Coordinates of C-alpha atoms in Angstrom, one line a residue:
X1 CA -9.0 11.9 18.3
X2 CA -12.1 12.3 20.5
X3 CA -14.4 11.4 17.6
X4 CA -12.4 8.3 16.8
X5 CA -14.3 5.1 16.1
X6 CA -12.2 2.0 16.0
X7 CA -13.6 -1.2 14.8
X8 CA -11.8 -4.5 14.0
X9 CA -13.7 -7.5 12.8
X10 CA -13.8 -10.2 10.2
X11 CA -15.2 -9.9 6.7
X12 CA -17.8 -12.4 6.0
X13 CA -16.1 -14.2 3.2
X14 CA -16.3 -17.8 4.5
X15 CA -19.4 -18.5 2.5
X16 CA -17.5 -17.7 -0.7
X17 CA -14.8 -20.2 0.3
X18 CA -12.3 -17.4 1.0
X19 CA -10.2 -16.9 4.1
X20 CA -11.5 -14.6 6.8
X21 CA -9.7 -11.3 6.6
X22 CA -9.5 -8.4 9.1
X23 CA -10.4 -4.8 8.6
X24 CA -10.2 -1.6 10.7
X25 CA -12.1 1.7 10.6
X26 CA -11.6 5.1 12.1
X27 CA -13.3 8.5 11.9
X28 CA -11.3 11.4 10.5
X29 CA -13.4 14.6 11.1
X30 CA -16.6 14.0 9.2
X31 CA -15.0 11.3 7.0
X32 CA -14.2 7.7 7.6
X33 CA -11.1 5.7 6.8
X34 CA -11.4 2.0 6.5
X35 CA -9.0 -0.7 5.5
X36 CA -10.2 -3.3 2.9
X37 CA -8.6 -6.6 2.5
X38 CA -7.3 -8.0 -0.8
X39 CA -6.1 -11.3 0.8
X40 CA -2.4 -11.9 1.3
X41 CA 0.8 -12.6 -0.7
X42 CA 3.0 -15.7 -0.5
X43 CA 6.6 -14.8 -1.0
X44 CA 9.9 -16.5 -0.6
X45 CA 11.6 -15.2 2.6
X46 CA 14.7 -14.4 0.5
X47 CA 12.7 -11.8 -1.5
X48 CA 12.9 -9.6 1.6
X49 CA 15.9 -10.9 3.5
X50 CA 18.7 -11.6 1.0
X51 CA 19.9 -8.0 0.9
X52 CA 20.2 -7.8 4.7
X53 CA 23.2 -8.4 6.9
X54 CA 23.2 -12.2 7.2
X55 CA 25.2 -12.3 10.5
X56 CA 22.6 -10.2 12.3
X57 CA 19.5 -11.4 10.6
X58 CA 18.9 -14.7 12.4
X59 CA 18.5 -13.1 15.8
X60 CA 15.9 -10.6 14.4
X61 CA 14.0 -13.3 12.5
X62 CA 13.8 -15.3 15.7
X63 CA 12.7 -12.2 17.7
X64 CA 9.7 -11.7 15.4
X65 CA 8.9 -15.3 14.7
X66 CA 9.9 -15.1 11.1
X67 CA 10.6 -18.8 10.7
X68 CA 10.5 -20.9 7.6
X69 CA 11.1 -20.0 4.0
X70 CA 7.9 -18.1 3.2
X71 CA 6.3 -14.8 4.1
X72 CA 2.5 -14.2 3.9
X73 CA 2.0 -10.5 4.3
X74 CA -1.6 -9.1 4.4
X75 CA -2.7 -6.8 1.6
X76 CA -4.8 -3.9 3.0
X77 CA -6.1 -1.2 0.9
X78 CA -7.2 2.2 2.4
X79 CA -10.8 3.4 1.6
X80 CA -11.7 7.0 2.5
X81 CA -15.3 8.2 2.5
X82 CA -16.3 11.9 3.2
X83 CA -19.9 11.9 2.1
X84 CA -19.1 13.2 -1.4
X85 CA -16.3 10.9 -2.4
X86 CA -15.4 7.2 -2.0
X87 CA -11.7 7.1 -2.5
X88 CA -9.8 3.8 -2.9
X89 CA -6.0 3.8 -2.5
X90 CA -4.7 1.2 -5.0
X91 CA -6.9 -1.6 -6.5
X92 CA -5.3 -4.8 -5.3
X93 CA -4.1 -7.8 -7.3
X94 CA -7.1 -8.8 -9.3
X95 CA -7.4 -12.4 -10.6
X96 CA -4.1 -12.8 -12.3
X97 CA -1.3 -12.4 -9.7
X98 CA -1.6 -14.8 -6.8
X99 CA -4.3 -17.2 -5.8
X100 CA -4.1 -16.0 -2.2
X101 CA -4.9 -12.4 -3.2
X102 CA -7.5 -10.7 -5.3
X103 CA -10.5 -10.7 -2.9
X104 CA -11.1 -7.0 -3.0
X105 CA -14.5 -7.1 -4.6
X106 CA -15.7 -9.6 -1.9
X107 CA -14.3 -7.3 0.8
X108 CA -16.1 -4.3 -0.7
X109 CA -19.3 -6.3 -0.9
X110 CA -18.9 -7.2 2.8
X111 CA -18.8 -3.4 3.5
X112 CA -21.9 -2.8 1.3
X113 CA -20.0 -1.4 -1.6
X114 CA -19.6 -2.3 -5.3
X115 CA -16.7 -1.3 -7.6
X116 CA -19.0 1.2 -9.3
X117 CA -19.4 3.0 -6.0
X118 CA -15.7 4.1 -6.0
X119 CA -15.4 7.7 -7.2
X120 CA -11.6 8.0 -7.2
X121 CA -8.7 5.6 -7.3
X122 CA -5.3 7.0 -6.0
X123 CA -2.3 4.9 -6.7
X124 CA 0.7 4.7 -4.4
X125 CA 2.6 2.8 -7.1
X126 CA 2.2 0.3 -9.9
X127 CA 3.4 -3.1 -8.5
X128 CA 1.1 -6.0 -9.4
X129 CA -0.6 -6.2 -5.9
X130 CA -1.5 -2.5 -6.2
X131 CA -2.6 -2.0 -9.8
X132 CA -3.4 -5.4 -11.5
X133 CA -6.8 -5.2 -9.8
X134 CA -7.9 -2.5 -12.3
X135 CA -9.2 -5.3 -14.5
X136 CA -12.0 -7.9 -13.9
X137 CA -11.9 -11.6 -14.8
X138 CA -12.6 -10.7 -18.4
X139 CA -9.9 -8.1 -18.8
X140 CA -12.2 -5.1 -18.7
X141 CA -11.9 -2.1 -16.4
X142 CA -13.5 -2.9 -13.0
X143 CA -14.0 0.6 -11.5
X144 CA -16.1 2.0 -14.2
X145 CA -17.2 5.2 -12.4
X146 CA -13.9 6.2 -10.9
X147 CA -11.4 8.9 -11.7
X148 CA -7.8 7.6 -11.7
X149 CA -4.9 9.6 -10.2
X150 CA -1.2 8.6 -10.2
X151 CA 2.1 10.4 -9.4
X152 CA 3.7 11.7 -12.6
X153 CA 7.1 10.1 -11.9
X154 CA 5.5 6.7 -11.2
X155 CA 3.4 6.8 -14.4
X156 CA 6.4 7.9 -16.5
X157 CA 8.5 5.0 -15.2
X158 CA 6.1 2.2 -15.8
X159 CA 4.6 3.6 -19.0
X160 CA 8.1 3.8 -20.6
X161 CA 8.5 0.9 -23.0
X162 CA 12.1 0.6 -22.1
X163 CA 11.4 -0.3 -18.5
X164 CA 10.7 -4.0 -19.3
X165 CA 14.3 -4.2 -20.5
X166 CA 16.0 -2.2 -17.7
X167 CA 14.1 -3.6 -14.7
X168 CA 15.4 -6.7 -12.9
X169 CA 14.7 -9.7 -15.0
X170 CA 12.5 -11.4 -12.4
X171 CA 10.3 -8.3 -12.4
X172 CA 9.9 -7.9 -16.1
X173 CA 6.3 -9.2 -15.8
X174 CA 5.6 -6.3 -13.4
X175 CA 6.4 -3.9 -16.1
X176 CA 4.4 -5.7 -18.8
X177 CA 1.4 -6.0 -16.5
X178 CA 1.5 -2.3 -15.4
X179 CA 1.8 -1.0 -18.9
X180 CA -1.1 -3.1 -20.1
X181 CA -3.4 -1.7 -17.5
X182 CA -2.1 1.9 -17.8
X183 CA -2.8 1.9 -21.5
X184 CA -6.5 1.3 -20.7
X185 CA -6.8 4.3 -18.4
X186 CA -4.3 6.7 -20.1
X187 CA -7.0 9.0 -21.4
X188 CA -8.7 9.2 -18.0
X189 CA -5.8 9.4 -15.6
X190 CA -4.8 12.7 -13.8
X191 CA -1.2 13.2 -12.6
X192 CA 0.1 14.9 -9.5
X193 CA 3.4 15.7 -7.9
X194 CA 4.9 15.8 -4.4
X195 CA 3.0 18.2 -2.2
X196 CA 0.0 18.5 -4.4
X197 CA -3.5 18.5 -2.8
X198 CA -4.8 15.6 -4.9
X199 CA -8.3 15.9 -3.6
X200 CA -9.8 18.1 -0.9
X201 CA -8.1 17.1 2.4
X202 CA -5.7 14.6 0.7
X203 CA -2.1 15.6 0.0
X204 CA 0.6 13.6 -1.9
X205 CA 4.0 12.9 -0.2
X206 CA 6.9 11.6 -2.3
X207 CA 8.3 8.5 -0.8
X208 CA 10.5 7.3 -3.7
X209 CA 12.6 4.2 -3.4
X210 CA 10.3 1.1 -3.2
X211 CA 9.5 2.2 -6.8
X212 CA 10.9 5.2 -8.6
X213 CA 7.8 7.3 -8.1
X214 CA 6.2 5.8 -5.0
X215 CA 3.7 8.1 -3.3
X216 CA 2.2 8.2 0.2
X217 CA -0.8 10.3 1.1
X218 CA -1.8 12.5 4.1
X219 CA -5.5 12.6 4.8
X220 CA -6.4 15.5 7.0
X221 CA -9.6 16.9 8.4
X222 CA -8.9 19.6 11.0
X223 CA -6.9 18.1 13.7
X224 CA -7.6 14.6 12.6
X225 CA -5.1 13.0 10.2
X226 CA -3.7 9.7 8.9
X227 CA -0.9 8.7 6.6
X228 CA -1.5 6.1 3.9
X229 CA 2.1 4.8 3.3
X230 CA 1.6 2.1 0.7
X231 CA 4.8 0.0 0.7
X232 CA 7.1 2.8 1.9
X233 CA 7.0 0.9 5.2
X234 CA 6.6 -2.6 3.9
X235 CA 6.3 -4.8 7.0
X236 CA 5.7 -4.7 10.7
X237 CA 9.0 -6.2 11.8
X238 CA 12.4 -5.3 10.3
X239 CA 11.1 -2.1 8.6
X240 CA 10.6 -0.8 12.1
X241 CA 13.4 -2.5 14.0
X242 CA 16.1 -1.9 11.4
X243 CA 14.7 0.7 9.0
X244 CA 18.3 1.4 7.9
X245 CA 18.7 -2.1 6.4
X246 CA 18.2 -2.5 2.6
X247 CA 15.1 -4.5 1.8
X248 CA 15.0 -6.8 -1.2
X249 CA 11.5 -5.6 -1.9
X250 CA 12.8 -2.1 -2.7
X251 CA 14.0 -1.0 -6.2
X252 CA 16.3 1.8 -5.0
X253 CA 17.3 0.7 -1.5
X254 CA 19.1 3.9 -0.5
X255 CA 16.1 6.1 -1.5
X256 CA 13.7 3.7 0.2
X257 CA 15.7 3.8 3.5
X258 CA 15.7 7.6 3.4
X259 CA 11.9 7.7 2.8
X260 CA 11.2 5.0 5.5
X261 CA 13.3 6.8 8.2
X262 CA 11.6 10.1 7.4
X263 CA 8.1 8.6 7.6
X264 CA 8.8 6.7 10.8
X265 CA 10.3 9.7 12.5
X266 CA 7.2 11.8 11.6
X267 CA 4.7 9.2 12.6
X268 CA 6.4 8.6 15.9
X269 CA 6.8 12.3 16.7
X270 CA 3.2 13.3 15.7
X271 CA 1.5 10.1 16.8
X272 CA -0.4 10.1 13.6
X273 CA -2.3 7.0 12.6
X274 CA -1.0 5.1 9.6
X275 CA -2.2 2.6 7.1
X276 CA 0.4 0.2 5.7
X277 CA -0.5 -2.0 2.8
X278 CA 1.3 -5.0 4.2
X279 CA 0.9 -4.5 7.9
X280 CA -1.0 -6.9 10.1
X281 CA -4.5 -6.8 11.7
X282 CA -6.0 -4.7 8.9
X283 CA -2.9 -2.5 8.4
X284 CA -3.9 0.3 10.7
X285 CA -2.0 1.5 13.7
X286 CA 0.7 3.9 15.1
X287 CA 4.4 4.0 15.4
X288 CA 6.3 4.1 18.7
X289 CA 10.1 4.6 19.4
X290 CA 11.6 1.5 20.9
X291 CA 15.1 0.1 21.5
X292 CA 16.8 2.9 19.4
X293 CA 14.4 2.3 16.5
X294 CA 10.7 1.9 16.2
X295 CA 7.8 -0.6 16.6
X296 CA 4.4 -0.9 15.1
X297 CA 1.4 -0.9 17.4
X298 CA -1.7 -2.0 15.5
X299 CA -5.1 -0.7 16.4
X300 CA -6.2 -4.2 17.1
X301 CA -3.6 -4.7 19.9

C-alpha cells in the first residue's frame, strides 16, 4: 500500500475521566479505515481458557504473560469513510454492559464525529459489546441517521424468542438484550448473506461459530484491502498460537475453529491488513506464520 497512512495515538479522553485509548488509521484507496475505541472488557480468565487443554495451557499463558484470573481485552470498532459514507462496524457496549466499556461516543467526538454522522451500521454479530450501544443513556436509538445491516442468519437467531431458553444459561441476558434492541430497528434493518456486496466495496464473509451467524467484512478499493473480522479471531495470543483449540468465548467451537483457521491462512498468505475487535494497540495489524501457527503483528509495533 504505497498510499498507506498509518497513525497510532491516544484519544483525548482524560478530561472526561476516562482511560486513554489507542486508535489506528490507514488509507484504502480513496477511503480511510480507522479503529475507534469503546474501552475494554473485564472477563474472568476461565471464560476463555476453561475449554482448552489444561496440561498445555500454563506454558502458553506464561509465554504471553496471561497471568492472574482476569482478562481485559480492548474493544475496537472499525470505521470506514469514503467521502460518501461513514460506515461503523458494530456499535459497542453502550451504558448498560460493563463500566470499563461504552466510551464510543467520546471516541467519535475525539475524531470530530457525532453519532448522527454515521450513515451505515454493519453488524458482525449481536453480542452485548457489539450491539448494546445502539441505545443511549435514555434507551433511545443513538445512531439516528444510520441505515442498519445485519447478516440474515445472525438476525434470525437472536430475534427468535426461543433463543433465550436454548442458549447457555449464563448468556440468557445476551439474548434478551439483543432482542430488545433489534425490535427497535426491525423496520429499518437490511439483511445480507455470505458473499453479498453489502455496500460498494464492502463484501460479507460468513465466519460462523463465535455466534451462529457471525460475519466478517472485506473492504476493498482497487489493490488496497482490509478484513474486519469482529470476534472470529478473538484475541492476539492463543487464537494465533493455537487456533485449533476451542475457545470458551465461542458458541459453536468446531465451526469457530474452521472459520478462524480459514481467516488466518488467508490473512497470512495475502498479507492483508486486518481489524480485530479485541486485538491490542487499536486492533489493526497483520498476520504472520510463526512456529507452525501464526502471530499477530500490530501496526503499532
